[in-house]
Short mmCIF file of C-alpha atoms in Angstrom, two decimals:
data_model
loop_
_atom_site.label_atom_id
_atom_site.label_comp_id
_atom_site.label_asym_id
_atom_site.label_seq_id
_atom_site.Cartn_x
_atom_site.Cartn_y
_atom_site.Cartn_z
CA UNK A 41 -57.10 -30.44 8.40
CA UNK A 42 -58.93 -27.14 8.77
CA UNK A 43 -55.88 -25.43 7.39
CA UNK A 44 -56.22 -24.53 3.50
CA UNK A 45 -52.48 -24.16 2.06
CA UNK A 46 -51.47 -20.59 1.22
CA UNK A 47 -49.96 -19.63 -2.33
CA UNK A 48 -48.18 -17.03 -2.44
CA UNK A 49 -48.79 -14.58 -5.59
CA UNK A 50 -46.38 -12.05 -7.25
CA UNK A 51 -47.47 -8.76 -8.38
CA UNK A 52 -46.66 -7.67 -11.81
CA UNK A 53 -43.19 -5.70 -12.47
CA UNK A 54 -42.19 -6.88 -8.60
CA UNK A 55 -39.48 -9.09 -10.54
CA UNK A 56 -37.94 -6.11 -12.40
CA UNK A 57 -37.74 -4.16 -8.86
CA UNK A 58 -36.42 -7.05 -7.23
CA UNK A 59 -32.96 -7.09 -9.00
CA UNK A 60 -32.49 -3.56 -8.67
CA UNK A 61 -33.42 -3.45 -4.90
CA UNK A 62 -31.18 -6.39 -4.30
CA UNK A 63 -27.99 -4.54 -6.24
CA UNK A 64 -28.84 -1.62 -3.99
CA UNK A 65 -28.72 -3.65 -0.95
CA UNK A 66 -25.23 -5.08 -1.89
CA UNK A 67 -23.77 -1.70 -3.04
CA UNK A 68 -22.61 -0.68 0.34
CA UNK A 69 -21.16 -3.96 0.98
CA UNK A 70 -19.08 -3.61 -2.32
CA UNK A 71 -18.08 0.15 -1.35
CA UNK A 72 -16.89 -0.65 1.77
CA UNK A 73 -14.80 -3.33 0.31
CA UNK A 74 -13.26 -1.03 -2.30
CA UNK A 75 -12.33 1.50 0.08
CA UNK A 76 -10.75 -1.04 2.32
CA UNK A 77 -9.01 -2.48 -0.41
CA UNK A 78 -7.24 1.09 -1.18
CA UNK A 79 -6.75 2.23 2.47
CA UNK A 80 -5.30 -0.94 3.85
CA UNK A 81 -4.64 -3.88 1.72
CA UNK A 82 -2.63 -2.08 -1.18
CA UNK A 83 -0.23 -0.14 1.05
CA UNK A 84 0.34 -3.08 3.09
CA UNK A 85 1.48 -5.05 -0.27
CA UNK A 86 3.62 -1.88 -1.27
CA UNK A 87 5.54 -2.17 2.16
CA UNK A 88 5.59 -5.96 2.02
CA UNK A 89 7.35 -5.63 -1.71
CA UNK A 90 9.62 -3.10 -0.75
CA UNK A 91 10.75 -5.20 2.35
CA UNK A 92 11.53 -8.20 0.28
CA UNK A 93 13.58 -6.15 -2.26
CA UNK A 94 15.68 -4.48 0.75
CA UNK A 95 16.26 -8.11 2.27
CA UNK A 96 17.03 -9.68 -0.98
CA UNK A 97 19.55 -6.70 -1.41
CA UNK A 98 21.12 -6.58 1.91
CA UNK A 99 24.94 -6.30 1.77
CA UNK A 100 27.84 -6.26 4.27
CA UNK A 101 28.13 -3.14 6.31
CA UNK A 102 24.23 -2.49 6.46
CA UNK A 103 22.26 -2.08 9.45
CA UNK A 104 19.45 -4.52 10.15
CA UNK A 105 16.53 -5.21 12.70
CA UNK A 106 15.31 -8.44 13.06
CA UNK A 107 11.66 -9.56 13.84
CA UNK A 108 12.80 -10.32 17.52
CA UNK A 109 14.21 -7.14 18.11
CA UNK A 110 17.95 -7.55 17.64
CA UNK A 111 19.79 -4.79 16.12
CA UNK A 112 23.41 -4.95 14.40
CA UNK A 113 25.33 -4.44 11.57
CA UNK A 114 25.81 -7.24 8.60
CA UNK A 115 28.96 -8.86 8.28
CA UNK A 116 28.57 -11.49 6.12
CA UNK A 117 25.91 -12.37 3.62
CA UNK A 118 24.84 -15.79 2.30
CA UNK A 119 21.87 -16.84 0.17
CA UNK A 120 19.55 -17.66 3.29
CA UNK A 121 21.37 -16.46 6.22
CA UNK A 122 22.97 -13.24 6.85
CA UNK A 123 25.45 -12.83 9.91
CA UNK A 124 25.24 -10.09 12.01
CA UNK A 125 27.27 -8.29 14.56
CA UNK A 126 25.08 -7.34 17.52
CA UNK A 127 27.89 -6.10 20.11
CA UNK A 128 31.74 -6.13 19.61
CA UNK A 129 33.01 -9.52 18.75
CA UNK A 130 29.85 -10.95 18.95
CA UNK A 131 28.22 -12.58 15.77
CA UNK A 132 24.99 -14.45 15.31
CA UNK A 133 23.69 -16.26 12.33
CA UNK A 134 20.02 -15.11 11.23
CA UNK A 135 17.28 -16.18 8.50
CA UNK A 136 16.97 -13.64 6.05
CA UNK A 137 13.46 -13.88 6.13
CA UNK A 138 13.23 -12.74 9.87
CA UNK A 139 14.49 -9.13 8.89
CA UNK A 140 12.43 -6.58 9.65
CA UNK A 141 14.12 -3.66 8.55
CA UNK A 142 17.42 -2.70 6.51
CA UNK A 143 19.13 0.40 6.78
CA UNK A 144 22.04 1.30 4.46
CA UNK A 145 25.29 1.81 5.07
CA UNK A 146 25.86 5.16 5.91
CA UNK A 147 22.33 6.47 6.36
CA UNK A 148 21.39 8.83 9.15
CA UNK A 149 19.76 7.47 12.37
CA UNK A 150 16.45 8.17 13.03
CA UNK A 151 16.81 10.27 16.24
CA UNK A 152 19.56 12.47 14.74
#
């Protein structure tokens, strides 16, 4: 009853400065996203593509490491499965998608 309504007034030219100010306030966020993309997302995509190509090209005699940590030598390759010898006369059938690393036949071990 005793309070009168308040009306906001805009100063002339404030609309033009508001657009630039909002752009400048978003610029650091865009810059962080660009840096994040080039330092983290892009290299991870490249590694995943290399792994997918290596898994698709796995062949008999390659050494593989599974996501579960099993290390063995490939004895048989099927479309979606790989048979891996993890110990003498001990063979397991593994889904290709669970391979975490493929080392080609005849490559040097990491600690030599």
